[in-house]
Amino acid sequence: MSDSRDVHADKENAVDETVQATEEVEVEGQVVEGTDAPQDEASQRIYELETALSEAQATIKEQQDGVLRARADADNARRRAEGEVEKARKFALERFAGELLPVVDNLERAIELSDSDNEAVKPLLEGVEMTHKSFMSTIEKFGLTLIDPQGETFNPDLHQAMSMQESADHAPNTVMAVMQKGYQINGRLLRPAMVMVSRAPSGGVDTQA
């Protein structure tokens, strides 16, 4: 009878141990599940932060590109404006210089036609010469240069041939005489020099193109 009780008690203890082990396993599972939840939240938070960072970087890149484009547009507009101002300045200067050329021509003509041997005319002639010299010095500061090709080879880019004359004393296509001087301003032709050009005598070889 005692043995039967002991067996029964052992069975009850075994059942209790099994139940206790099962509860421990369930408790452990709950602990594990409870541990996974914070990890998932942290991963989600990291993902959200990384996404926000990527979006912020993309926005910054787009804004930087916009700033660069705006700066390039501003630089282009500034260069265009400077170019237009420079063109307007050059045009105004060329026009102004062109209006002054007849004054220069008249001063030079007065000097050429004056009788330098006449004592009564000398003071006036000296005044005209000084005026001409001062005038030329002033306009040369603005880039005006003289074209006086006496004795040079004819250049159609700078000279305008008013006539041609046979000459045995000059090589063909040489400027024999300058009827009116020409001028350039800042490397641009303002007025061609009007000239007389030589050509080979009849029966000779004319090398003019």
PDB file of C-alpha atoms in Angstrom:
ATOM      1  CA  MET A   1       0.000   0.000   0.000  1.00  0.00           C
ATOM      2  CA  SER A   2       2.839   2.304   0.812  1.00  0.00           C
ATOM      3  CA  ASP A   3       4.484   1.535  -2.513  1.00  0.00           C
ATOM      4  CA  SER A   4       1.324   2.460  -4.378  1.00  0.00           C
ATOM      5  CA  ARG A   5       1.250   5.818  -2.648  1.00  0.00           C
ATOM      6  CA  ASP A   6       4.847   6.467  -3.505  1.00  0.00           C
ATOM      7  CA  VAL A   7       4.248   5.706  -7.164  1.00  0.00           C
ATOM      8  CA  HIS A   8       1.261   8.009  -7.208  1.00  0.00           C
ATOM      9  CA  ALA A   9       3.248  10.749  -5.557  1.00  0.00           C
ATOM     10  CA  ASP A  10       6.048  10.335  -8.084  1.00  0.00           C
ATOM     11  CA  LYS A  11       3.592  10.679 -10.919  1.00  0.00           C
ATOM     12  CA  GLU A  12       2.162  13.845  -9.431  1.00  0.00           C
ATOM     13  CA  ASN A  13       5.665  15.274  -9.000  1.00  0.00           C
ATOM     14  CA  ALA A  14       6.501  14.419 -12.599  1.00  0.00           C
ATOM     15  CA  VAL A  15       3.355  16.140 -13.819  1.00  0.00           C
ATOM     16  CA  ASP A  16       4.135  19.183 -11.693  1.00  0.00           C
ATOM     17  CA  GLU A  17       7.678  19.352 -13.074  1.00  0.00           C
ATOM     18  CA  THR A  18       6.378  19.045 -16.643  1.00  0.00           C
ATOM     19  CA  VAL A  19       3.858  21.830 -16.076  1.00  0.00           C
ATOM     20  CA  GLN A  20       6.535  23.988 -14.465  1.00  0.00           C
ATOM     21  CA  ALA A  21       8.917  23.395 -17.371  1.00  0.00           C
ATOM     22  CA  THR A  22       6.210  24.264 -19.859  1.00  0.00           C
ATOM     23  CA  GLU A  23       5.434  27.485 -18.005  1.00  0.00           C
ATOM     24  CA  GLU A  24       9.127  28.389 -17.962  1.00  0.00           C
ATOM     25  CA  VAL A  25       9.347  27.818 -21.688  1.00  0.00           C
ATOM     26  CA  GLU A  26       6.288  30.013 -22.245  1.00  0.00           C
ATOM     27  CA  VAL A  27       7.732  32.673 -19.983  1.00  0.00           C
ATOM     28  CA  GLU A  28      11.030  32.559 -21.862  1.00  0.00           C
ATOM     29  CA  GLY A  29       9.159  32.836 -25.134  1.00  0.00           C
ATOM     30  CA  GLN A  30       7.347  35.874 -23.828  1.00  0.00           C
ATOM     31  CA  VAL A  31      10.653  37.397 -22.767  1.00  0.00           C
ATOM     32  CA  VAL A  32      12.144  36.741 -26.189  1.00  0.00           C
ATOM     33  CA  GLU A  33       9.096  38.170 -27.921  1.00  0.00           C
ATOM     34  CA  GLY A  34       9.241  41.187 -25.676  1.00  0.00           C
ATOM     35  CA  THR A  35      12.897  41.680 -26.616  1.00  0.00           C
ATOM     36  CA  ASP A  36      12.191  41.560 -30.397  1.00  0.00           C
ATOM     37  CA  ALA A  37       9.671  44.404 -30.244  1.00  0.00           C
ATOM     38  CA  PRO A  38      12.163  47.151 -29.259  1.00  0.00           C
ATOM     39  CA  GLN A  39      14.602  45.913 -31.901  1.00  0.00           C
ATOM     40  CA  ASP A  40      11.948  46.218 -34.602  1.00  0.00           C
ATOM     41  CA  GLU A  41      11.119  49.743 -33.440  1.00  0.00           C
ATOM     42  CA  ALA A  42      14.805  50.720 -33.513  1.00  0.00           C
ATOM     43  CA  SER A  43      15.231  49.301 -37.025  1.00  0.00           C
ATOM     44  CA  GLN A  44      12.163  51.190 -38.202  1.00  0.00           C
ATOM     45  CA  ARG A  45      13.457  54.391 -36.629  1.00  0.00           C
ATOM     46  CA  ILE A  46      16.857  53.956 -38.288  1.00  0.00           C
ATOM     47  CA  TYR A  47      15.165  53.370 -41.637  1.00  0.00           C
ATOM     48  CA  GLU A  48      13.046  56.495 -41.205  1.00  0.00           C
ATOM     49  CA  LEU A  49      16.113  58.560 -40.297  1.00  0.00           C
ATOM     50  CA  GLU A  50      18.080  57.217 -43.250  1.00  0.00           C
ATOM     51  CA  THR A  51      15.178  57.989 -45.571  1.00  0.00           C
ATOM     52  CA  ALA A  52      14.872  61.511 -44.180  1.00  0.00           C
ATOM     53  CA  LEU A  53      18.632  62.007 -44.577  1.00  0.00           C
ATOM     54  CA  SER A  54      18.530  60.847 -48.201  1.00  0.00           C
ATOM     55  CA  GLU A  55      15.642  63.191 -48.945  1.00  0.00           C
ATOM     56  CA  ALA A  56      17.456  66.080 -47.259  1.00  0.00           C
ATOM     57  CA  GLN A  57      20.623  65.376 -49.243  1.00  0.00           C
ATOM     58  CA  ALA A  58      18.630  65.245 -52.483  1.00  0.00           C
ATOM     59  CA  THR A  59      16.988  68.568 -51.619  1.00  0.00           C
ATOM     60  CA  ILE A  60      20.356  70.154 -50.838  1.00  0.00           C
ATOM     61  CA  LYS A  61      21.788  68.850 -54.130  1.00  0.00           C
ATOM     62  CA  GLU A  62      18.835  70.248 -56.048  1.00  0.00           C
ATOM     63  CA  GLN A  63      19.184  73.618 -54.326  1.00  0.00           C
ATOM     64  CA  GLN A  64      22.926  73.670 -55.015  1.00  0.00           C
ATOM     65  CA  ASP A  65      22.275  72.941 -58.690  1.00  0.00           C
ATOM     66  CA  GLY A  66      19.725  75.738 -58.728  1.00  0.00           C
ATOM     67  CA  VAL A  67      22.222  78.153 -57.199  1.00  0.00           C
ATOM     68  CA  LEU A  68      24.875  77.162 -59.746  1.00  0.00           C
ATOM     69  CA  ARG A  69      22.430  77.628 -62.633  1.00  0.00           C
ATOM     70  CA  ALA A  70      21.336  80.991 -61.288  1.00  0.00           C
ATOM     71  CA  ARG A  71      24.964  82.064 -60.890  1.00  0.00           C
ATOM     72  CA  ALA A  72      25.788  80.921 -64.438  1.00  0.00           C
ATOM     73  CA  ASP A  73      22.760  82.788 -65.795  1.00  0.00           C
ATOM     74  CA  ALA A  74      23.799  85.906 -63.894  1.00  0.00           C
ATOM     75  CA  ASP A  75      27.365  85.667 -65.223  1.00  0.00           C
ATOM     76  CA  ASN A  76      26.105  85.226 -68.791  1.00  0.00           C
ATOM     77  CA  ALA A  77      23.752  88.180 -68.417  1.00  0.00           C
ATOM     78  CA  ARG A  78      26.585  90.298 -67.004  1.00  0.00           C
ATOM     79  CA  ARG A  79      28.903  89.367 -69.881  1.00  0.00           C
ATOM     80  CA  ARG A  80      26.189  90.134 -72.432  1.00  0.00           C
ATOM     81  CA  ALA A  81      25.530  93.486 -70.796  1.00  0.00           C
ATOM     82  CA  GLU A  82      29.239  94.303 -70.718  1.00  0.00           C
ATOM     83  CA  GLY A  83      29.522  93.305 -74.373  1.00  0.00           C
ATOM     84  CA  GLU A  84      26.606  95.530 -75.336  1.00  0.00           C
ATOM     85  CA  VAL A  85      28.059  98.430 -73.367  1.00  0.00           C
ATOM     86  CA  GLU A  86      31.443  97.942 -75.031  1.00  0.00           C
ATOM     87  CA  LYS A  87      29.835  97.807 -78.483  1.00  0.00           C
ATOM     88  CA  ALA A  88      27.867 100.961 -77.762  1.00  0.00           C
ATOM     89  CA  ARG A  89      30.998 102.699 -76.494  1.00  0.00           C
ATOM     90  CA  LYS A  90      33.018 101.708 -79.562  1.00  0.00           C
ATOM     91  CA  PHE A  91      30.224 102.737 -81.913  1.00  0.00           C
ATOM     92  CA  ALA A  92      29.884 106.113 -80.209  1.00  0.00           C
ATOM     93  CA  LEU A  93      33.666 106.588 -80.251  1.00  0.00           C
ATOM     94  CA  GLU A  94      33.940 105.648 -83.930  1.00  0.00           C
ATOM     95  CA  ARG A  95      31.101 107.972 -84.823  1.00  0.00           C
ATOM     96  CA  PHE A  96      32.620 110.807 -82.812  1.00  0.00           C
ATOM     97  CA  ALA A  97      36.064 110.249 -84.330  1.00  0.00           C
ATOM     98  CA  GLY A  98      34.543 110.152 -87.803  1.00  0.00           C
ATOM     99  CA  GLU A  99      33.002 113.564 -87.196  1.00  0.00           C
ATOM    100  CA  LEU A 100      36.418 114.932 -86.188  1.00  0.00           C
ATOM    101  CA  LEU A 101      38.265 113.830 -89.322  1.00  0.00           C
ATOM    102  CA  PRO A 102      37.080 116.772 -91.462  1.00  0.00           C
ATOM    103  CA  VAL A 103      38.483 119.097 -88.788  1.00  0.00           C
ATOM    104  CA  VAL A 104      41.845 117.336 -89.022  1.00  0.00           C
ATOM    105  CA  ASP A 105      41.722 117.525 -92.824  1.00  0.00           C
ATOM    106  CA  ASN A 106      41.032 121.263 -92.734  1.00  0.00           C
ATOM    107  CA  LEU A 107      43.892 121.913 -90.329  1.00  0.00           C
ATOM    108  CA  GLU A 108      46.303 119.918 -92.494  1.00  0.00           C
ATOM    109  CA  ARG A 109      45.065 121.642 -95.636  1.00  0.00           C
ATOM    110  CA  ALA A 110      45.573 125.052 -94.028  1.00  0.00           C
ATOM    111  CA  ILE A 111      49.141 124.085 -93.101  1.00  0.00           C
ATOM    112  CA  GLU A 112      49.914 122.783 -96.610  1.00  0.00           C
ATOM    113  CA  LEU A 113      48.532 125.872 -98.350  1.00  0.00           C
ATOM    114  CA  SER A 114      50.163 128.405 -96.041  1.00  0.00           C
ATOM    115  CA  ASP A 115      53.162 130.375 -97.267  1.00  0.00           C
ATOM    116  CA  SER A 116      55.779 129.509 -94.683  1.00  0.00           C
ATOM    117  CA  ASP A 117      58.137 132.143 -96.119  1.00  0.00           C
ATOM    118  CA  ASN A 118      55.690 134.954 -95.443  1.00  0.00           C
ATOM    119  CA  GLU A 119      56.672 136.558 -92.147  1.00  0.00           C
ATOM    120  CA  ALA A 120      53.179 137.911 -91.648  1.00  0.00           C
ATOM    121  CA  VAL A 121      51.699 134.410 -91.949  1.00  0.00           C
ATOM    122  CA  LYS A 122      54.260 132.602 -89.787  1.00  0.00           C
ATOM    123  CA  PRO A 123      52.619 133.361 -86.395  1.00  0.00           C
ATOM    124  CA  LEU A 124      49.264 132.159 -87.697  1.00  0.00           C
ATOM    125  CA  LEU A 125      50.842 129.079 -89.260  1.00  0.00           C
ATOM    126  CA  GLU A 126      52.600 128.211 -86.016  1.00  0.00           C
ATOM    127  CA  GLY A 127      49.285 128.506 -84.173  1.00  0.00           C
ATOM    128  CA  VAL A 128      47.565 126.187 -86.638  1.00  0.00           C
ATOM    129  CA  GLU A 129      50.420 123.686 -86.413  1.00  0.00           C
ATOM    130  CA  MET A 130      50.267 123.684 -82.617  1.00  0.00           C
ATOM    131  CA  THR A 131      46.503 123.226 -82.725  1.00  0.00           C
ATOM    132  CA  HIS A 132      46.857 120.326 -85.146  1.00  0.00           C
ATOM    133  CA  LYS A 133      49.563 118.679 -83.043  1.00  0.00           C
ATOM    134  CA  SER A 134      47.542 119.016 -79.832  1.00  0.00           C
ATOM    135  CA  PHE A 135      44.396 117.793 -81.552  1.00  0.00           C
ATOM    136  CA  MET A 136      46.126 114.707 -82.950  1.00  0.00           C
ATOM    137  CA  SER A 137      47.758 113.940 -79.603  1.00  0.00           C
ATOM    138  CA  THR A 138      44.354 114.014 -77.934  1.00  0.00           C
ATOM    139  CA  ILE A 139      42.511 111.773 -80.382  1.00  0.00           C
ATOM    140  CA  GLU A 140      45.412 109.316 -80.514  1.00  0.00           C
ATOM    141  CA  LYS A 141      44.811 108.647 -76.815  1.00  0.00           C
ATOM    142  CA  PHE A 142      41.469 107.142 -77.819  1.00  0.00           C
ATOM    143  CA  GLY A 143      43.062 104.700 -80.272  1.00  0.00           C
ATOM    144  CA  LEU A 144      43.019 106.754 -83.473  1.00  0.00           C
ATOM    145  CA  THR A 145      45.984 105.985 -85.749  1.00  0.00           C
ATOM    146  CA  LEU A 146      47.024 107.563 -89.026  1.00  0.00           C
ATOM    147  CA  ILE A 147      47.229 105.726 -92.370  1.00  0.00           C
ATOM    148  CA  ASP A 148      49.740 107.562 -94.559  1.00  0.00           C
ATOM    149  CA  PRO A 149      50.993 104.932 -97.063  1.00  0.00           C
ATOM    150  CA  GLN A 150      53.203 107.086 -99.272  1.00  0.00           C
ATOM    151  CA  GLY A 151      55.693 104.748-101.019  1.00  0.00           C
ATOM    152  CA  GLU A 152      54.105 101.593 -99.581  1.00  0.00           C
ATOM    153  CA  THR A 153      52.591  98.671-101.463  1.00  0.00           C
ATOM    154  CA  PHE A 154      48.906  99.178-102.165  1.00  0.00           C
ATOM    155  CA  ASN A 155      46.717  97.430 -99.583  1.00  0.00           C
ATOM    156  CA  PRO A 156      43.041  97.184-100.558  1.00  0.00           C
ATOM    157  CA  ASP A 157      42.103  96.604 -96.916  1.00  0.00           C
ATOM    158  CA  LEU A 158      43.431 100.030 -95.922  1.00  0.00           C
ATOM    159  CA  HIS A 159      43.713 102.013 -99.151  1.00  0.00           C
ATOM    160  CA  GLN A 160      41.276 103.175-101.792  1.00  0.00           C
ATOM    161  CA  ALA A 161      42.804 103.590-105.260  1.00  0.00           C
ATOM    162  CA  MET A 162      41.499 106.779-106.846  1.00  0.00           C
ATOM    163  CA  SER A 163      43.667 106.435-109.963  1.00  0.00           C
ATOM    164  CA  MET A 164      46.545 104.484-111.491  1.00  0.00           C
ATOM    165  CA  GLN A 165      49.508 105.917-113.337  1.00  0.00           C
ATOM    166  CA  GLU A 166      52.313 104.359-115.313  1.00  0.00           C
ATOM    167  CA  SER A 167      55.669 104.845-113.654  1.00  0.00           C
ATOM    168  CA  ALA A 168      59.164 103.623-114.378  1.00  0.00           C
ATOM    169  CA  ASP A 169      60.375 105.005-111.051  1.00  0.00           C
ATOM    170  CA  HIS A 170      58.060 102.931-108.867  1.00  0.00           C
ATOM    171  CA  ALA A 171      57.421  99.239-108.648  1.00  0.00           C
ATOM    172  CA  PRO A 172      53.976  98.314-109.911  1.00  0.00           C
ATOM    173  CA  ASN A 173      51.228  98.521-107.312  1.00  0.00           C
ATOM    174  CA  THR A 174      53.042 101.141-105.236  1.00  0.00           C
ATOM    175  CA  VAL A 175      51.307 104.129-103.633  1.00  0.00           C
ATOM    176  CA  MET A 176      52.721 107.092-105.554  1.00  0.00           C
ATOM    177  CA  ALA A 177      50.687 109.803-103.871  1.00  0.00           C
ATOM    178  CA  VAL A 178      48.260 110.149-100.971  1.00  0.00           C
ATOM    179  CA  MET A 179      45.307 112.351-101.805  1.00  0.00           C
ATOM    180  CA  GLN A 180      43.660 111.951 -98.425  1.00  0.00           C
ATOM    181  CA  LYS A 181      45.071 110.226 -95.364  1.00  0.00           C
ATOM    182  CA  GLY A 182      43.202 107.364 -93.779  1.00  0.00           C
ATOM    183  CA  TYR A 183      42.575 106.480 -90.161  1.00  0.00           C
ATOM    184  CA  GLN A 184      42.037 103.455 -87.957  1.00  0.00           C
ATOM    185  CA  ILE A 185      40.540 103.390 -84.494  1.00  0.00           C
ATOM    186  CA  ASN A 186      41.403 100.579 -82.112  1.00  0.00           C
ATOM    187  CA  GLY A 187      42.456  98.395 -85.045  1.00  0.00           C
ATOM    188  CA  ARG A 188      39.255  99.007 -87.040  1.00  0.00           C
ATOM    189  CA  LEU A 189      39.272 100.907 -90.313  1.00  0.00           C
ATOM    190  CA  LEU A 190      37.611 104.274 -89.875  1.00  0.00           C
ATOM    191  CA  ARG A 191      38.483 105.747 -93.261  1.00  0.00           C
ATOM    192  CA  PRO A 192      40.679 104.304 -96.033  1.00  0.00           C
ATOM    193  CA  ALA A 193      43.514 106.368 -97.420  1.00  0.00           C
ATOM    194  CA  MET A 194      42.708 107.688-100.889  1.00  0.00           C
ATOM    195  CA  VAL A 195      45.751 107.080-103.068  1.00  0.00           C
ATOM    196  CA  MET A 196      47.260 107.061-106.532  1.00  0.00           C
ATOM    197  CA  VAL A 197      48.803 103.697-107.465  1.00  0.00           C
ATOM    198  CA  SER A 198      51.609 102.995-109.930  1.00  0.00           C
ATOM    199  CA  ARG A 199      51.513 100.482-112.715  1.00  0.00           C
ATOM    200  CA  ALA A 200      54.115  99.184-115.143  1.00  0.00           C
ATOM    201  CA  PRO A 201      54.765 101.337-118.231  1.00  0.00           C
ATOM    202  CA  SER A 202      53.229 100.205-121.494  1.00  0.00           C
ATOM    203  CA  GLY A 203      55.190  97.284-122.870  1.00  0.00           C
ATOM    204  CA  GLY A 204      56.376  96.353-119.371  1.00  0.00           C
ATOM    205  CA  VAL A 205      55.094  93.669-117.031  1.00  0.00           C
ATOM    206  CA  ASP A 206      52.223  94.693-114.777  1.00  0.00           C
ATOM    207  CA  THR A 207      52.348  92.597-111.639  1.00  0.00           C
ATOM    208  CA  GLN A 208      49.141  94.007-110.229  1.00  0.00           C
ATOM    209  CA  ALA A 209      46.594  91.280-109.460  1.00  0.00           C
TER     210      ALA A 209
END
